[in-house]
Amino acid sequence: MTTVKINLLALQQQFHECTPEFIRDVCQARCCRSSTDPSGIAVVVTQLEAVKLRELGAVVDSETGRVAPVCRRCPFQSTANHLCQLHNTEAKPKGCIISPFTINKNNTLIVRNRYRLLPCFKAEGSKPVYE
């Protein structure tokens, strides 16, 4: 077990909830994509998660745990409405579930800086991220 500190200011940042309507009409699931990774996504999964995803048809690199994109998107992201086909299933990777949170090098739970560039940050109807 690892002790983790929590940055309380980060938890109070305001983000719009990931409702299907907001994803489809406003943000288009930009958090699922990467502007810096040449593949277009940066989804890394555990070995156990990789087994589940492979059973569902995904290609996962055995050494790095990286999910291979399809047309620069996660293979489970719909091109029609941008929704994750794994949402509310046990196959959804933990890294996707805890997003936008991450643990920094000081073992502190924070919100990733890049999320403040997305349409959900401080959008009308936003709530503190801890909600």
PDB file of C-alpha atoms in Angstrom:
ATOM      1  CA  MET A   1       0.000   0.000   0.000  1.00  0.00           C
ATOM      2  CA  THR A   2       1.231   3.489  -0.885  1.00  0.00           C
ATOM      3  CA  THR A   3       0.350   6.594   1.091  1.00  0.00           C
ATOM      4  CA  VAL A   4      -0.956   9.347  -1.160  1.00  0.00           C
ATOM      5  CA  LYS A   5      -1.426  13.027  -0.342  1.00  0.00           C
ATOM      6  CA  ILE A   6      -4.367  14.910  -1.774  1.00  0.00           C
ATOM      7  CA  ASN A   7      -4.119  18.389  -3.251  1.00  0.00           C
ATOM      8  CA  LEU A   8      -7.357  19.938  -1.959  1.00  0.00           C
ATOM      9  CA  LEU A   9      -7.181  22.886  -4.364  1.00  0.00           C
ATOM     10  CA  ALA A  10      -7.027  20.506  -7.310  1.00  0.00           C
ATOM     11  CA  LEU A  11     -10.127  18.692  -6.091  1.00  0.00           C
ATOM     12  CA  GLN A  12     -12.079  21.948  -6.030  1.00  0.00           C
ATOM     13  CA  GLN A  13     -11.445  22.747  -9.701  1.00  0.00           C
ATOM     14  CA  GLN A  14     -14.691  23.045 -11.636  1.00  0.00           C
ATOM     15  CA  PHE A  15     -15.483  20.571 -14.437  1.00  0.00           C
ATOM     16  CA  HIS A  16     -18.663  19.684 -16.265  1.00  0.00           C
ATOM     17  CA  GLU A  17     -19.916  16.173 -15.642  1.00  0.00           C
ATOM     18  CA  CYS A  18     -19.285  13.636 -18.420  1.00  0.00           C
ATOM     19  CA  THR A  19     -22.884  13.156 -19.472  1.00  0.00           C
ATOM     20  CA  PRO A  20     -23.561  11.515 -22.839  1.00  0.00           C
ATOM     21  CA  GLU A  21     -25.098  14.771 -24.087  1.00  0.00           C
ATOM     22  CA  PHE A  22     -22.107  16.888 -23.036  1.00  0.00           C
ATOM     23  CA  ILE A  23     -19.683  14.419 -24.596  1.00  0.00           C
ATOM     24  CA  ARG A  24     -21.666  14.179 -27.843  1.00  0.00           C
ATOM     25  CA  ASP A  25     -22.475  17.891 -28.237  1.00  0.00           C
ATOM     26  CA  VAL A  26     -19.623  19.797 -26.576  1.00  0.00           C
ATOM     27  CA  CYS A  27     -16.399  18.061 -25.643  1.00  0.00           C
ATOM     28  CA  GLN A  28     -16.436  15.098 -28.063  1.00  0.00           C
ATOM     29  CA  ALA A  29     -14.324  13.114 -25.575  1.00  0.00           C
ATOM     30  CA  ARG A  30     -11.150  15.100 -26.141  1.00  0.00           C
ATOM     31  CA  CYS A  31      -9.805  13.707 -22.855  1.00  0.00           C
ATOM     32  CA  CYS A  32      -9.606  10.312 -24.569  1.00  0.00           C
ATOM     33  CA  ARG A  33      -7.218  11.641 -27.180  1.00  0.00           C
ATOM     34  CA  SER A  34      -3.696  13.024 -27.050  1.00  0.00           C
ATOM     35  CA  SER A  35      -2.292  15.976 -28.942  1.00  0.00           C
ATOM     36  CA  THR A  36       1.280  15.020 -28.025  1.00  0.00           C
ATOM     37  CA  ASP A  37       1.310  11.265 -28.665  1.00  0.00           C
ATOM     38  CA  PRO A  38       1.858  10.483 -32.375  1.00  0.00           C
ATOM     39  CA  SER A  39      -0.728   7.690 -32.208  1.00  0.00           C
ATOM     40  CA  GLY A  40      -3.484  10.118 -31.225  1.00  0.00           C
ATOM     41  CA  ILE A  41      -4.213   8.394 -27.910  1.00  0.00           C
ATOM     42  CA  ALA A  42      -2.245   7.536 -24.811  1.00  0.00           C
ATOM     43  CA  VAL A  43      -4.158   4.695 -23.164  1.00  0.00           C
ATOM     44  CA  VAL A  44      -2.015   2.387 -21.047  1.00  0.00           C
ATOM     45  CA  VAL A  45      -3.534  -0.599 -19.248  1.00  0.00           C
ATOM     46  CA  THR A  46      -2.479  -3.272 -16.775  1.00  0.00           C
ATOM     47  CA  GLN A  47      -1.817  -6.833 -17.889  1.00  0.00           C
ATOM     48  CA  LEU A  48      -5.190  -7.978 -16.516  1.00  0.00           C
ATOM     49  CA  GLU A  49      -6.992  -5.151 -18.295  1.00  0.00           C
ATOM     50  CA  ALA A  50      -5.137  -6.015 -21.502  1.00  0.00           C
ATOM     51  CA  VAL A  51      -6.531  -9.551 -21.406  1.00  0.00           C
ATOM     52  CA  LYS A  52     -10.115  -8.223 -21.220  1.00  0.00           C
ATOM     53  CA  LEU A  53      -9.527  -5.657 -23.952  1.00  0.00           C
ATOM     54  CA  ARG A  54      -7.939  -8.202 -26.285  1.00  0.00           C
ATOM     55  CA  GLU A  55     -11.000 -10.444 -25.810  1.00  0.00           C
ATOM     56  CA  LEU A  56     -13.073  -7.476 -27.015  1.00  0.00           C
ATOM     57  CA  GLY A  57     -10.893  -7.042 -30.112  1.00  0.00           C
ATOM     58  CA  ALA A  58      -8.340  -4.427 -29.042  1.00  0.00           C
ATOM     59  CA  VAL A  59      -4.657  -4.663 -29.849  1.00  0.00           C
ATOM     60  CA  VAL A  60      -2.502  -4.062 -26.766  1.00  0.00           C
ATOM     61  CA  ASP A  61       1.300  -3.989 -26.789  1.00  0.00           C
ATOM     62  CA  SER A  62       2.521  -6.727 -24.415  1.00  0.00           C
ATOM     63  CA  GLU A  63       5.601  -4.806 -23.307  1.00  0.00           C
ATOM     64  CA  THR A  64       4.197  -1.305 -22.772  1.00  0.00           C
ATOM     65  CA  GLY A  65       0.502  -1.981 -22.127  1.00  0.00           C
ATOM     66  CA  ARG A  66      -0.420   0.658 -24.723  1.00  0.00           C
ATOM     67  CA  VAL A  67      -3.712   0.235 -26.529  1.00  0.00           C
ATOM     68  CA  ALA A  68      -3.336   0.580 -30.299  1.00  0.00           C
ATOM     69  CA  PRO A  69      -5.575   3.282 -31.776  1.00  0.00           C
ATOM     70  CA  VAL A  70      -7.991   2.876 -34.658  1.00  0.00           C
ATOM     71  CA  CYS A  71      -8.080   6.002 -36.846  1.00  0.00           C
ATOM     72  CA  ARG A  72      -6.239   7.945 -34.106  1.00  0.00           C
ATOM     73  CA  ARG A  73      -8.925   7.072 -31.522  1.00  0.00           C
ATOM     74  CA  CYS A  74      -9.328   4.523 -28.763  1.00  0.00           C
ATOM     75  CA  PRO A  75     -10.819   1.438 -30.420  1.00  0.00           C
ATOM     76  CA  PHE A  76     -13.778   1.661 -28.023  1.00  0.00           C
ATOM     77  CA  GLN A  77     -14.657   5.293 -28.716  1.00  0.00           C
ATOM     78  CA  SER A  78     -17.600   5.713 -31.065  1.00  0.00           C
ATOM     79  CA  THR A  79     -16.952   7.916 -34.078  1.00  0.00           C
ATOM     80  CA  ALA A  80     -20.669   8.754 -34.287  1.00  0.00           C
ATOM     81  CA  ASN A  81     -21.242  10.169 -30.784  1.00  0.00           C
ATOM     82  CA  HIS A  82     -17.748   9.999 -29.204  1.00  0.00           C
ATOM     83  CA  LEU A  83     -19.010   7.810 -26.335  1.00  0.00           C
ATOM     84  CA  CYS A  84     -16.956   5.011 -24.812  1.00  0.00           C
ATOM     85  CA  GLN A  85     -18.427   1.603 -25.539  1.00  0.00           C
ATOM     86  CA  LEU A  86     -16.844   0.330 -22.315  1.00  0.00           C
ATOM     87  CA  HIS A  87     -18.444   2.958 -20.079  1.00  0.00           C
ATOM     88  CA  ASN A  88     -20.231   1.312 -17.122  1.00  0.00           C
ATOM     89  CA  THR A  89     -18.673  -2.079 -17.877  1.00  0.00           C
ATOM     90  CA  GLU A  90     -16.063  -3.989 -15.938  1.00  0.00           C
ATOM     91  CA  ALA A  91     -13.766  -3.857 -18.966  1.00  0.00           C
ATOM     92  CA  LYS A  92     -13.242  -0.086 -18.743  1.00  0.00           C
ATOM     93  CA  PRO A  93      -9.577   0.506 -17.736  1.00  0.00           C
ATOM     94  CA  LYS A  94      -8.960   1.986 -14.283  1.00  0.00           C
ATOM     95  CA  GLY A  95      -6.872   4.777 -15.806  1.00  0.00           C
ATOM     96  CA  CYS A  96      -9.899   5.884 -17.798  1.00  0.00           C
ATOM     97  CA  ILE A  97     -12.153   5.684 -14.760  1.00  0.00           C
ATOM     98  CA  ILE A  98      -9.967   7.859 -12.510  1.00  0.00           C
ATOM     99  CA  SER A  99      -9.274  10.435 -15.180  1.00  0.00           C
ATOM    100  CA  PRO A 100      -8.688  13.455 -14.839  1.00  0.00           C
ATOM    101  CA  PHE A 101      -6.809  12.479 -11.694  1.00  0.00           C
ATOM    102  CA  THR A 102      -3.233  11.330 -11.568  1.00  0.00           C
ATOM    103  CA  ILE A 103      -0.592  10.863  -8.884  1.00  0.00           C
ATOM    104  CA  ASN A 104       2.462  13.049  -9.361  1.00  0.00           C
ATOM    105  CA  LYS A 105       6.087  12.267  -8.483  1.00  0.00           C
ATOM    106  CA  ASN A 106       5.463  13.481  -4.905  1.00  0.00           C
ATOM    107  CA  ASN A 107       2.683  10.890  -4.418  1.00  0.00           C
ATOM    108  CA  THR A 108       0.052  13.613  -4.462  1.00  0.00           C
ATOM    109  CA  LEU A 109      -3.333  13.147  -6.095  1.00  0.00           C
ATOM    110  CA  ILE A 110      -3.841  16.009  -8.532  1.00  0.00           C
ATOM    111  CA  VAL A 111      -5.875  16.887 -11.615  1.00  0.00           C
ATOM    112  CA  ARG A 112      -3.760  16.712 -14.761  1.00  0.00           C
ATOM    113  CA  ASN A 113      -2.907  20.174 -16.054  1.00  0.00           C
ATOM    114  CA  ARG A 114      -4.046  19.357 -19.599  1.00  0.00           C
ATOM    115  CA  TYR A 115      -7.634  19.017 -18.402  1.00  0.00           C
ATOM    116  CA  ARG A 116      -7.807  22.756 -17.817  1.00  0.00           C
ATOM    117  CA  LEU A 117      -7.518  23.162 -21.611  1.00  0.00           C
ATOM    118  CA  LEU A 118     -10.602  21.048 -22.330  1.00  0.00           C
ATOM    119  CA  PRO A 119     -14.165  22.324 -22.853  1.00  0.00           C
ATOM    120  CA  CYS A 120     -15.361  20.718 -19.610  1.00  0.00           C
ATOM    121  CA  PHE A 121     -13.168  22.991 -17.460  1.00  0.00           C
ATOM    122  CA  LYS A 122     -15.306  25.710 -15.919  1.00  0.00           C
ATOM    123  CA  ALA A 123     -18.098  25.057 -18.433  1.00  0.00           C
ATOM    124  CA  GLU A 124     -21.598  26.181 -17.567  1.00  0.00           C
ATOM    125  CA  GLY A 125     -23.040  23.704 -15.051  1.00  0.00           C
ATOM    126  CA  SER A 126     -19.617  22.678 -13.711  1.00  0.00           C
ATOM    127  CA  LYS A 127     -19.106  21.096 -10.301  1.00  0.00           C
ATOM    128  CA  PRO A 128     -16.017  20.552  -8.165  1.00  0.00           C
ATOM    129  CA  VAL A 129     -14.130  17.601  -9.645  1.00  0.00           C
ATOM    130  CA  TYR A 130     -14.374  15.600  -6.406  1.00  0.00           C
ATOM    131  CA  GLU A 131     -18.139  15.311  -6.996  1.00  0.00           C
TER     132      GLU A 131
END
